[in-house]
GROMACS .gro file of C-alpha atoms in nm:
model
  169
    1PRO     CA    1   0.740   2.056   1.248
    2VAL     CA    2   0.556   1.741   1.137
    3ASP     CA    3   0.180   1.704   1.169
    4ALA     CA    4   0.044   1.446   1.412
    5GLU     CA    5   0.061   1.086   1.299
    6THR     CA    6  -0.257   0.936   1.159
    7THR     CA    7  -0.345   0.585   1.047
    8ALA     CA    8  -0.553   0.470   0.751
    9THR     CA    9  -0.658   0.109   0.703
   10THR     CA   10  -0.824  -0.125   0.459
   11GLY     CA   11  -1.002  -0.293   0.748
   12VAL     CA   12  -0.980  -0.671   0.765
   13VAL     CA   13  -1.014  -0.824   0.418
   14ALA     CA   14  -1.142  -1.183   0.413
   15VAL     CA   15  -0.961  -1.412   0.168
   16GLY     CA   16  -1.055  -1.772   0.259
   17GLN     CA   17  -0.845  -1.926  -0.018
   18SER     CA   18  -0.585  -2.202  -0.041
   19LEU     CA   19  -0.257  -2.128  -0.216
   20PRO     CA   20  -0.143  -2.348  -0.502
   21ASP     CA   21   0.148  -2.567  -0.386
   22ASN     CA   22   0.501  -2.499  -0.515
   23THR     CA   23   0.424  -2.209  -0.752
   24LEU     CA   24   0.556  -1.855  -0.743
   25ALA     CA   25   0.239  -1.713  -0.902
   26GLY     CA   26   0.047  -1.753  -0.576
   27VAL     CA   27  -0.270  -1.562  -0.499
   28THR     CA   28  -0.313  -1.185  -0.525
   29GLN     CA   29  -0.579  -0.994  -0.333
   30THR     CA   30  -0.654  -0.623  -0.354
   31ALA     CA   31  -0.793  -0.372  -0.107
   32THR     CA   32  -0.857   0.001  -0.115
   33ILE     CA   33  -0.757   0.277   0.124
   34ALA     CA   34  -0.971   0.589   0.080
   35GLU     CA   35  -0.795   0.827   0.320
   36PRO     CA   36  -0.509   1.035   0.173
   37VAL     CA   37  -0.207   0.992   0.402
   38ARG     CA   38   0.156   1.075   0.321
   39ILE     CA   39   0.313   0.742   0.413
   40GLU     CA   40   0.584   0.694   0.671
   41SER     CA   41   0.536   0.321   0.726
   42VAL     CA   42   0.301   0.043   0.620
   43GLU     CA   43   0.196  -0.266   0.813
   44LEU     CA   44   0.052  -0.582   0.663
   45VAL     CA   45  -0.127  -0.796   0.921
   46LEU     CA   46  -0.166  -1.155   0.796
   47ASN     CA   47  -0.359  -1.458   0.910
   48ALA     CA   48  -0.289  -1.787   0.735
   49VAL     CA   49  -0.274  -2.154   0.824
   50ALA     CA   50   0.052  -2.298   0.690
   51ASP     CA   51   0.256  -2.613   0.746
   52ALA     CA   52   0.581  -2.410   0.716
   53VAL     CA   53   0.585  -2.030   0.696
   54GLY     CA   54   0.938  -2.043   0.552
   55ASP     CA   55   0.789  -2.161   0.222
   56LEU     CA   56   0.601  -1.833   0.172
   57ASN     CA   57   0.684  -1.542  -0.058
   58ILE     CA   58   0.484  -1.232   0.039
   59THR     CA   59   0.479  -0.897  -0.143
   60LEU     CA   60   0.284  -0.575  -0.093
   61THR     CA   61   0.229  -0.333  -0.385
   62SER     CA   62   0.118   0.028  -0.333
   63PRO     CA   63  -0.115   0.228  -0.559
   64ASP     CA   64   0.203   0.392  -0.700
   65GLY     CA   65   0.337   0.048  -0.799
   66THR     CA   66   0.614   0.025  -0.538
   67VAL     CA   67   0.669  -0.336  -0.431
   68SER     CA   68   0.781  -0.437  -0.081
   69THR     CA   69   0.908  -0.792  -0.049
   70LEU     CA   70   0.802  -0.889   0.303
   71SER     CA   71   0.900  -1.255   0.301
   72ARG     CA   72   1.099  -1.490   0.077
   73SER     CA   73   1.126  -1.869   0.086
   74ARG     CA   74   1.375  -1.975   0.352
   75PHE     CA   75   1.421  -2.249   0.609
   76ASP     CA   76   1.162  -2.186   0.879
   77SER     CA   77   0.943  -2.477   0.981
   78GLN     CA   78   0.722  -2.269   1.212
   79ASP     CA   79   0.356  -2.315   1.128
   80ASP     CA   80   0.079  -2.058   1.082
   81LEU     CA   81   0.073  -1.681   1.067
   82VAL     CA   82  -0.163  -1.553   1.335
   83GLY     CA   83  -0.187  -1.176   1.353
   84THR     CA   84   0.162  -1.159   1.208
   85VAL     CA   85   0.266  -0.800   1.134
   86PHE     CA   86   0.506  -0.724   0.848
   87THR     CA   87   0.635  -0.363   0.834
   88SER     CA   88   0.782  -0.167   0.544
   89VAL     CA   89   0.915   0.186   0.499
   90LYS     CA   90   0.977   0.137   0.127
   91HIS     CA   91   0.660   0.338   0.050
   92TRP     CA   92   0.787   0.645   0.243
   93GLY     CA   93   0.644   0.969   0.100
   94GLU     CA   94   0.385   0.803  -0.125
   95ARG     CA   95   0.011   0.865  -0.099
   96SER     CA   96  -0.198   0.596   0.069
   97ASP     CA   97  -0.524   0.641  -0.121
   98GLY     CA   98  -0.592   0.389  -0.393
   99THR     CA   99  -0.576   0.016  -0.455
  100TRP     CA  100  -0.314  -0.193  -0.278
  101SER     CA  101  -0.235  -0.555  -0.361
  102VAL     CA  102  -0.096  -0.838  -0.155
  103ASN     CA  103   0.053  -1.148  -0.314
  104MET     CA  104   0.125  -1.465  -0.119
  105ALA     CA  105   0.286  -1.766  -0.286
  106ASP     CA  106   0.393  -2.109  -0.162
  107GLY     CA  107   0.739  -2.144  -0.316
  108MET     CA  108   0.818  -2.498  -0.195
  109PRO     CA  109   0.655  -2.839  -0.242
  110ASN     CA  110   0.447  -3.028   0.013
  111ASN     CA  111   0.314  -2.733   0.210
  112GLY     CA  112  -0.052  -2.668   0.269
  113VAL     CA  113  -0.143  -2.300   0.302
  114SER     CA  114  -0.485  -2.150   0.360
  115TRP     CA  115  -0.493  -1.769   0.353
  116THR     CA  116  -0.757  -1.649   0.598
  117ASP     CA  117  -0.745  -1.267   0.584
  118PHE     CA  118  -0.527  -0.957   0.593
  119GLU     CA  119  -0.530  -0.589   0.684
  120ILE     CA  120  -0.312  -0.306   0.554
  121ARG     CA  121  -0.240  -0.019   0.795
  122VAL     CA  122  -0.072   0.297   0.671
  123HIS     CA  123   0.091   0.536   0.918
  124GLY     CA  124   0.188   0.892   0.829
  125THR     CA  125   0.049   1.244   0.811
  126SER     CA  126  -0.289   1.342   0.673
  127LEU     CA  127  -0.298   1.510   0.334
  128GLY     CA  128  -0.626   1.675   0.425
  129SER     CA  129  -0.938   1.696   0.218
  130PRO     CA  130  -0.939   1.580  -0.141
  131PRO     CA  131  -0.875   1.846  -0.405
  132CYS     CA  132  -1.157   2.098  -0.423
  133GLY     CA  133  -1.111   2.145  -0.796
  134PRO     CA  134  -0.866   2.113  -1.085
  135ALA     CA  135  -0.673   2.421  -0.967
  136ASP     CA  136  -0.604   2.267  -0.625
  137LEU     CA  137  -0.249   2.156  -0.709
  138ALA     CA  138  -0.053   2.200  -0.385
  139LEU     CA  139  -0.084   2.103  -0.021
  140PRO     CA  140  -0.297   2.150   0.175
  141LEU     CA  141  -0.560   2.001  -0.052
  142GLY     CA  142  -0.913   2.131  -0.015
  143VAL     CA  143  -0.797   2.495  -0.008
  144LEU     CA  144  -0.708   2.722  -0.300
  145ASP     CA  145  -0.420   2.942  -0.189
  146LEU     CA  146  -0.095   3.106  -0.305
  147ALA     CA  147   0.081   2.766  -0.318
  148ASP     CA  148  -0.172   2.654  -0.581
  149THR     CA  149  -0.108   2.970  -0.784
  150VAL     CA  150   0.268   2.911  -0.775
  151ALA     CA  151   0.218   2.545  -0.873
  152PHE     CA  152  -0.004   2.647  -1.165
  153VAL     CA  153   0.239   2.913  -1.293
  154THR     CA  154   0.527   2.666  -1.267
  155ALA     CA  155   0.326   2.403  -1.457
  156TYR     CA  156   0.230   2.661  -1.719
  157MET     CA  157   0.589   2.778  -1.770
  158THR     CA  158   0.714   2.420  -1.806
  159GLN     CA  159   0.414   2.316  -2.018
  160GLY     CA  160   0.311   2.069  -1.747
  161ALA     CA  161  -0.018   1.883  -1.769
  162ASP     CA  162  -0.137   2.044  -1.442
  163ALA     CA  163  -0.175   2.376  -1.630
  164ASP     CA  164  -0.433   2.224  -1.868
  165PHE     CA  165  -0.782   2.275  -1.727
  166ALA     CA  166  -0.958   2.132  -2.033
  167GLU     CA  167  -1.189   1.836  -1.971
  168PRO     CA  168  -1.107   1.573  -1.848
  169PHE     CA  169  -0.901   1.732  -1.571
   0.00000   0.00000   0.00000
């Protein structure tokens, strides 16, 4: 009884930046996904020119703050990442809409890395329209129904913030 799978994407995000050599700080880039999707899996598609991809540490952080470590420094002398797809299910159940960040760092000396671009693809089920108002508390969003009433009463009884309709919502 699961809705049809849908995909939301950042589109290709141009980076065009070299990574500092032998530093774990690396370079962080952000991108936004507007569509609300309940996440089942996330793909990060990377393009980078590198002398040795095994020197790279790559992380993906969701709008909720969950971090997926996609690659750690290891012995792998293969060069370049061309359309390389990293997949994570660590963000399962989170919402896709918001700002995502990708960090890539060159953790070993003597490696040249130029980060070309990336794309984040989120696969899951649509959460529907955005909330139609402050009382739209339950799925499906965009419709005020009995589920919203139950959510409000529950929030009210537990003194939850969702029961406070004072500005700002």
